[in-house]
mmCIF file of C-alpha atoms in Angstrom:
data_model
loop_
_atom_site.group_PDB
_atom_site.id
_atom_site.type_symbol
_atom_site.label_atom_id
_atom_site.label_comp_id
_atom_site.label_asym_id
_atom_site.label_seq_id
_atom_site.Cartn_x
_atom_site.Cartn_y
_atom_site.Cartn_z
ATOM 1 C CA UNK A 19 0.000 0.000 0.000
ATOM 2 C CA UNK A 20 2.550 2.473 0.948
ATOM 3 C CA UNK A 21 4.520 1.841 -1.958
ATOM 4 C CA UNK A 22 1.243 2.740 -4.395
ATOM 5 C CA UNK A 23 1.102 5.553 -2.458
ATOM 6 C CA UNK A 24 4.661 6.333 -2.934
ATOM 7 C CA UNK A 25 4.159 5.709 -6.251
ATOM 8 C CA UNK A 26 1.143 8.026 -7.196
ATOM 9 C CA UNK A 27 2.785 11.055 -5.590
ATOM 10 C CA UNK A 28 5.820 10.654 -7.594
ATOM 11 C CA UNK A 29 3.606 10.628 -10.748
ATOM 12 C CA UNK A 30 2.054 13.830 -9.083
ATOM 13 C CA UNK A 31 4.903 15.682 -8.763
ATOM 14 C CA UNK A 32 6.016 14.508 -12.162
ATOM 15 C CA UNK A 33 3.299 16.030 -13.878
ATOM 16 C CA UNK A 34 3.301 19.060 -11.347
ATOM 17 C CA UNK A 35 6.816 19.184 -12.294
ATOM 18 C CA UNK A 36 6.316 18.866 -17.000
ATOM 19 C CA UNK A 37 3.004 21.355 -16.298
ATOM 20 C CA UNK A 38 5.788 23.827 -14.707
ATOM 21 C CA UNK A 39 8.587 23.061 -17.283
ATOM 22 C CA UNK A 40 6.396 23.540 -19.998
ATOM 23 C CA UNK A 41 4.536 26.820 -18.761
ATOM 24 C CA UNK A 42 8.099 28.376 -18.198
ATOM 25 C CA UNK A 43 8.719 27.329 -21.431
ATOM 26 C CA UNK A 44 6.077 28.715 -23.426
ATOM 27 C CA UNK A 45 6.016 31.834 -21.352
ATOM 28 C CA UNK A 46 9.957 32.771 -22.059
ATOM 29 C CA UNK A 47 9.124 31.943 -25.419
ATOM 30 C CA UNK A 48 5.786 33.383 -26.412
ATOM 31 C CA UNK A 49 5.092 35.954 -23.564
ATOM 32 C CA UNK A 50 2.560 34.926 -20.369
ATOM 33 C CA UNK A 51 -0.519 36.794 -22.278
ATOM 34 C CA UNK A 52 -0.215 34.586 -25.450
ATOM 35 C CA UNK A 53 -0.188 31.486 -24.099
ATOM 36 C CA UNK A 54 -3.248 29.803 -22.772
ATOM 37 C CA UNK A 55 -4.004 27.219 -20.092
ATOM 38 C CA UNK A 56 -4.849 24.441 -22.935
ATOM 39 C CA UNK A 57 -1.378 25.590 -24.940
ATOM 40 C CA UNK A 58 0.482 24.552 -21.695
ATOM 41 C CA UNK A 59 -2.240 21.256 -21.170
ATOM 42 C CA UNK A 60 -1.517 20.625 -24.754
ATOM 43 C CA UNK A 61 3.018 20.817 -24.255
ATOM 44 C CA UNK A 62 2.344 19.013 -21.354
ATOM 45 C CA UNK A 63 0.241 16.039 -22.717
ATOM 46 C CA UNK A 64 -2.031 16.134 -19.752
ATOM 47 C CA UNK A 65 -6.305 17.389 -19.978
ATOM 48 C CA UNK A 66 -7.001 20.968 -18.662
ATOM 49 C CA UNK A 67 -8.693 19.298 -16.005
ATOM 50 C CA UNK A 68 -5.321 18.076 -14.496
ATOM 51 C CA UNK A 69 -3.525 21.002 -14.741
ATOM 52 C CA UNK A 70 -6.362 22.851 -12.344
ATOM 53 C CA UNK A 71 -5.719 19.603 -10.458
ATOM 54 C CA UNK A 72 -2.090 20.864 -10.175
ATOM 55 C CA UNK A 73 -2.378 24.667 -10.401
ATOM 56 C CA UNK A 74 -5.285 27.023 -9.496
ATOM 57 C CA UNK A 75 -4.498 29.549 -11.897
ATOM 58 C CA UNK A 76 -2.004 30.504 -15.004
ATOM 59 C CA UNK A 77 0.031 32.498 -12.596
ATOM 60 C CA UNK A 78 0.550 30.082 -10.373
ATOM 61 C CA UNK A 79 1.972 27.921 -13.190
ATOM 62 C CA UNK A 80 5.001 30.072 -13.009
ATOM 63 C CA UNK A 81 5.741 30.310 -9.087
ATOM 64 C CA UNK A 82 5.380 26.736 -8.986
ATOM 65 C CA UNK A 83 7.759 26.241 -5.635
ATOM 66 C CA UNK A 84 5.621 29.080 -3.582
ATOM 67 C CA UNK A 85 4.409 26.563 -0.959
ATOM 68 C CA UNK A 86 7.777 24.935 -0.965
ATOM 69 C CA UNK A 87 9.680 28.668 -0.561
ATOM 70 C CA UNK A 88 6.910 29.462 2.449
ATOM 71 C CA UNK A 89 7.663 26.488 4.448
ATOM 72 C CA UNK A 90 11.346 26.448 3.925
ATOM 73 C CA UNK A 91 11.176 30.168 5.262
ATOM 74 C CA UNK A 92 9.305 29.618 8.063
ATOM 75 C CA UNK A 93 11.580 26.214 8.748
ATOM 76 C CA UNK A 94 14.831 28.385 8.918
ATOM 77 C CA UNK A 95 13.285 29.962 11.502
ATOM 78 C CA UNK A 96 11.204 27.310 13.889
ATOM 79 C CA UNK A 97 14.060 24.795 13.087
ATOM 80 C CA UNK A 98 16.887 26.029 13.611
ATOM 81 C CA UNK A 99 20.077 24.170 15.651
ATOM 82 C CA UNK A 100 19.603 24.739 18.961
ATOM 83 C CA UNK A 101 21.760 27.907 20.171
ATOM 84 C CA UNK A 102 21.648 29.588 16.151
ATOM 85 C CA UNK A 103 20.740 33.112 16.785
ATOM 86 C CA UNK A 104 17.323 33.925 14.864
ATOM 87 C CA UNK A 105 18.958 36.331 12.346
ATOM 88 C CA UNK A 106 22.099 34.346 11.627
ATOM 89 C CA UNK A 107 19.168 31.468 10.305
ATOM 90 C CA UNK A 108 17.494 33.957 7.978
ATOM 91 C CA UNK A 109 21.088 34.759 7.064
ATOM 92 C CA UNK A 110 22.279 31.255 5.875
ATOM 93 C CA UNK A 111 18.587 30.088 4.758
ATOM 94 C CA UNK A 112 18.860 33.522 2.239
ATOM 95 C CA UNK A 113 22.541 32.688 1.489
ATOM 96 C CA UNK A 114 21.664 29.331 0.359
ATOM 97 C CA UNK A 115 19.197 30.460 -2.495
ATOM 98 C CA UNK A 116 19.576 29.477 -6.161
ATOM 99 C CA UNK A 117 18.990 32.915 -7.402
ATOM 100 C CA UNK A 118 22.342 33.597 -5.280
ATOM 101 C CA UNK A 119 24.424 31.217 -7.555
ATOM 102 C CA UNK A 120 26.280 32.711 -10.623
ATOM 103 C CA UNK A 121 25.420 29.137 -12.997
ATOM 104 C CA UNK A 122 21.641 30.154 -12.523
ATOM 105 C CA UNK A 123 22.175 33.693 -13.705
ATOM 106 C CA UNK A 124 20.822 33.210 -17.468
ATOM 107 C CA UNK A 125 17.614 31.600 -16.106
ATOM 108 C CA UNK A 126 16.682 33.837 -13.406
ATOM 109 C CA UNK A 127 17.418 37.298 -15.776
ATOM 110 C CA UNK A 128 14.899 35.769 -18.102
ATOM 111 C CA UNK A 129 12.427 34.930 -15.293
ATOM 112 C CA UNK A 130 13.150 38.319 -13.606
ATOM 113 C CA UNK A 131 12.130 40.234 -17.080
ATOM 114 C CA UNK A 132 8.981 38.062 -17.520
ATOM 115 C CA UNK A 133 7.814 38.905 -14.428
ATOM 116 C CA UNK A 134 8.192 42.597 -14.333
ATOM 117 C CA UNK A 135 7.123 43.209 -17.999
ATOM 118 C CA UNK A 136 3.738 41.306 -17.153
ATOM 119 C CA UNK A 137 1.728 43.482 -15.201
ATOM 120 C CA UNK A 138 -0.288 40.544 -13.747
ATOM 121 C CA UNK A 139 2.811 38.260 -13.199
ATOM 122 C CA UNK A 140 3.959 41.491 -11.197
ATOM 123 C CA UNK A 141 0.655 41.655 -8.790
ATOM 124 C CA UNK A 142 0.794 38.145 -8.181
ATOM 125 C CA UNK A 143 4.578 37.997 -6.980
ATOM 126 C CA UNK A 144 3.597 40.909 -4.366
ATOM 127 C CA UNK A 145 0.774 39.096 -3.089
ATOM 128 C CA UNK A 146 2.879 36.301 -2.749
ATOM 129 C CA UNK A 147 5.493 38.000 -1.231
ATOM 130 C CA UNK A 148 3.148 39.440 1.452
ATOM 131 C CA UNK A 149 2.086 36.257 2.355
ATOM 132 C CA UNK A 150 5.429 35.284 3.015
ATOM 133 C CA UNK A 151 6.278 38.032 4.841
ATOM 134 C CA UNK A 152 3.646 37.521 7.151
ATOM 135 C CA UNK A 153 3.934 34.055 7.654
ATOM 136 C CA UNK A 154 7.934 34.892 8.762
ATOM 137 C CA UNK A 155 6.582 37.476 10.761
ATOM 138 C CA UNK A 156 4.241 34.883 12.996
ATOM 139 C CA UNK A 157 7.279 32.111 13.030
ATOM 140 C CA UNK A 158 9.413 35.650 13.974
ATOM 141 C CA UNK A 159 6.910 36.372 16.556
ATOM 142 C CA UNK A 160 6.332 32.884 17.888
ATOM 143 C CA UNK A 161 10.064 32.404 17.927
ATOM 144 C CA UNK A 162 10.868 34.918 20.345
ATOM 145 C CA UNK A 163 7.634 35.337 22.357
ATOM 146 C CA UNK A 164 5.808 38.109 20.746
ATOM 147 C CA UNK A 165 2.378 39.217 19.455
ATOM 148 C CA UNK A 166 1.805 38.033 16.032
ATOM 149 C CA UNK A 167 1.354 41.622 14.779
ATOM 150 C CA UNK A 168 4.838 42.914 16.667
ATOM 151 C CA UNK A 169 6.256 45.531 14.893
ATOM 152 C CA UNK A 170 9.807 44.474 15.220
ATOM 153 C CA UNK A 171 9.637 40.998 14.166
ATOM 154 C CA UNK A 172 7.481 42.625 10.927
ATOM 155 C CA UNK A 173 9.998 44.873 10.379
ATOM 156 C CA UNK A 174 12.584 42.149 10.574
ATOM 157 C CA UNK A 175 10.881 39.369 8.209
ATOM 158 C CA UNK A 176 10.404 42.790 5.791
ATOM 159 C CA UNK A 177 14.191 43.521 5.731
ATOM 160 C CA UNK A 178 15.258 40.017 5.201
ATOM 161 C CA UNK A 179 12.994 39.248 2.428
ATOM 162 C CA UNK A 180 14.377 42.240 0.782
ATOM 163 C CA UNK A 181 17.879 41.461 1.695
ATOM 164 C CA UNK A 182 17.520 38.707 -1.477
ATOM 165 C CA UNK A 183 15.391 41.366 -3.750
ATOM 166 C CA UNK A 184 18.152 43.668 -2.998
ATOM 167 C CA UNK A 185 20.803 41.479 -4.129
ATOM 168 C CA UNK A 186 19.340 40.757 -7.371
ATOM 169 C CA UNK A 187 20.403 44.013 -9.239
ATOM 170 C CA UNK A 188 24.120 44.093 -7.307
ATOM 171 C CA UNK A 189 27.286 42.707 -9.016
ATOM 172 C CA UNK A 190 28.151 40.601 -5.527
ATOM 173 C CA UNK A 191 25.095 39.180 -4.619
ATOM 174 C CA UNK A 192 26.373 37.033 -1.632
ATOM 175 C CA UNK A 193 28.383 40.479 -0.470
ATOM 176 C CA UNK A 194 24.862 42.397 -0.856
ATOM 177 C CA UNK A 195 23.213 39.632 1.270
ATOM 178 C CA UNK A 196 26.054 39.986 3.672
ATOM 179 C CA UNK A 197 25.880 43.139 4.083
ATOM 180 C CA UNK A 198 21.974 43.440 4.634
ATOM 181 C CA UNK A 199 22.193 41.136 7.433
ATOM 182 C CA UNK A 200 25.053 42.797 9.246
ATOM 183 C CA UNK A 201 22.824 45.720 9.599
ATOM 184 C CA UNK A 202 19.645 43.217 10.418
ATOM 185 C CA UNK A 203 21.861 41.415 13.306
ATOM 186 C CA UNK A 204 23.212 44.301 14.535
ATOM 187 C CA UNK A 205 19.587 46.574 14.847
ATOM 188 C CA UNK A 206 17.757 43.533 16.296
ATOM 189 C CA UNK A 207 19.935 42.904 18.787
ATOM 190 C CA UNK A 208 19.390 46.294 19.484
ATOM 191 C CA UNK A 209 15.851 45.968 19.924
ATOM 192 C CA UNK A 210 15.990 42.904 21.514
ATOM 193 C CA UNK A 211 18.517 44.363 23.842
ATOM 194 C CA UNK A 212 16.420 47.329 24.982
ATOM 195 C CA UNK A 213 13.468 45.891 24.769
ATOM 196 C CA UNK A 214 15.126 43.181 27.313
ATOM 197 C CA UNK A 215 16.236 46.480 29.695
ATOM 198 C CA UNK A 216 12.785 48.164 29.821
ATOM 199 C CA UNK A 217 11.212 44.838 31.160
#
């Protein structure tokens, strides 16, 4: 039994997986406006049924790994070695990106420029973003003891999420990173610090 089941959720993310490959495709190729839901069905070899099975929405055809980037987020936070300080985590989970490593850089230009010159690719990768950013803010929050809606531990899931957005456009990316979270480390333990003193 466990072995069918094994079985059917590799051919699930398999077709997850060819849906994905062949949306990038197409988009890169064609531009995300001209190409439909049954183009990518059709490069796929799958009904239009299964990609909605897959994907709830064109969009989402292209940020196929949101869950995945959500949860890995809010893991470099909750699971952490024991004695890591908070920021150092964010620090090394950011640090360990793809979009960080110079044999990716032809792919993620092209998938930068889709994105921005597609007005609806661009709403849907802030709305996204948001919802990461909050969900870092609660695994911030519960981390250290704070209200879900503390400023601090906002303003800190903010700051690192932009650390990487940051680095995108600079010719060191790893430096840019680097440099983002010295000044993250440094200001929360700040906060911490005085927040620590006026209790």
């Amino acid at each position: 039994m466990t072995e069918t089941m094994g079985r059917r959720e590799r051919k699930k993310a398999a077709t997850r997986q060819a849906l994905a490959d062949a949306a990038l495709e197409l988009f890169l190729e064609h531009g995300f406006d001209a190409v439909s839901i049954r183009d990518i069905a059709e490069a796929a070899d799958v009904s239009t049924t299964t990609l909605f099975k897959h994907f709830p929405s064109k969009e989402a055809l292209l940020f196929d790994m949101d869950t995945d980037l959500e949860q890995a987020l809010v893991a470099a936070v909750r699971d952490r070695a024991t004695g890591t300080p908070l920021v150092q985590a964010l620090r090394e989970h950011m640090l360990r990106a793809q979009a960080l490593k110079s044999e990716y850089d032809e792919q993620i230009t092209a998938f930068q420029r889709l994105v921005t010159s597609t007005p609806a690719l661009v709403e849907y990768y802030r709305r996204m973003w948001m919802r990461h950013e909050r969900a870092l803010t609660e695994a911030i929050a519960a981390d250290t003891g704070a209200p879900a809606d503390d400023p601090a531990c906002a303003a800190l899931a903010h700051l690192a999420l932009e650390a990487r957005s940051l680095a995108a456009t600079a010719p060191d990316r790893v430096a840019a990173v680097n440099a983002a979270f010295d000044l993250l480390e440094r200001g929360w333990e700040a906060v911490r610090g005085a927040e620590v003193r006026s209790s």
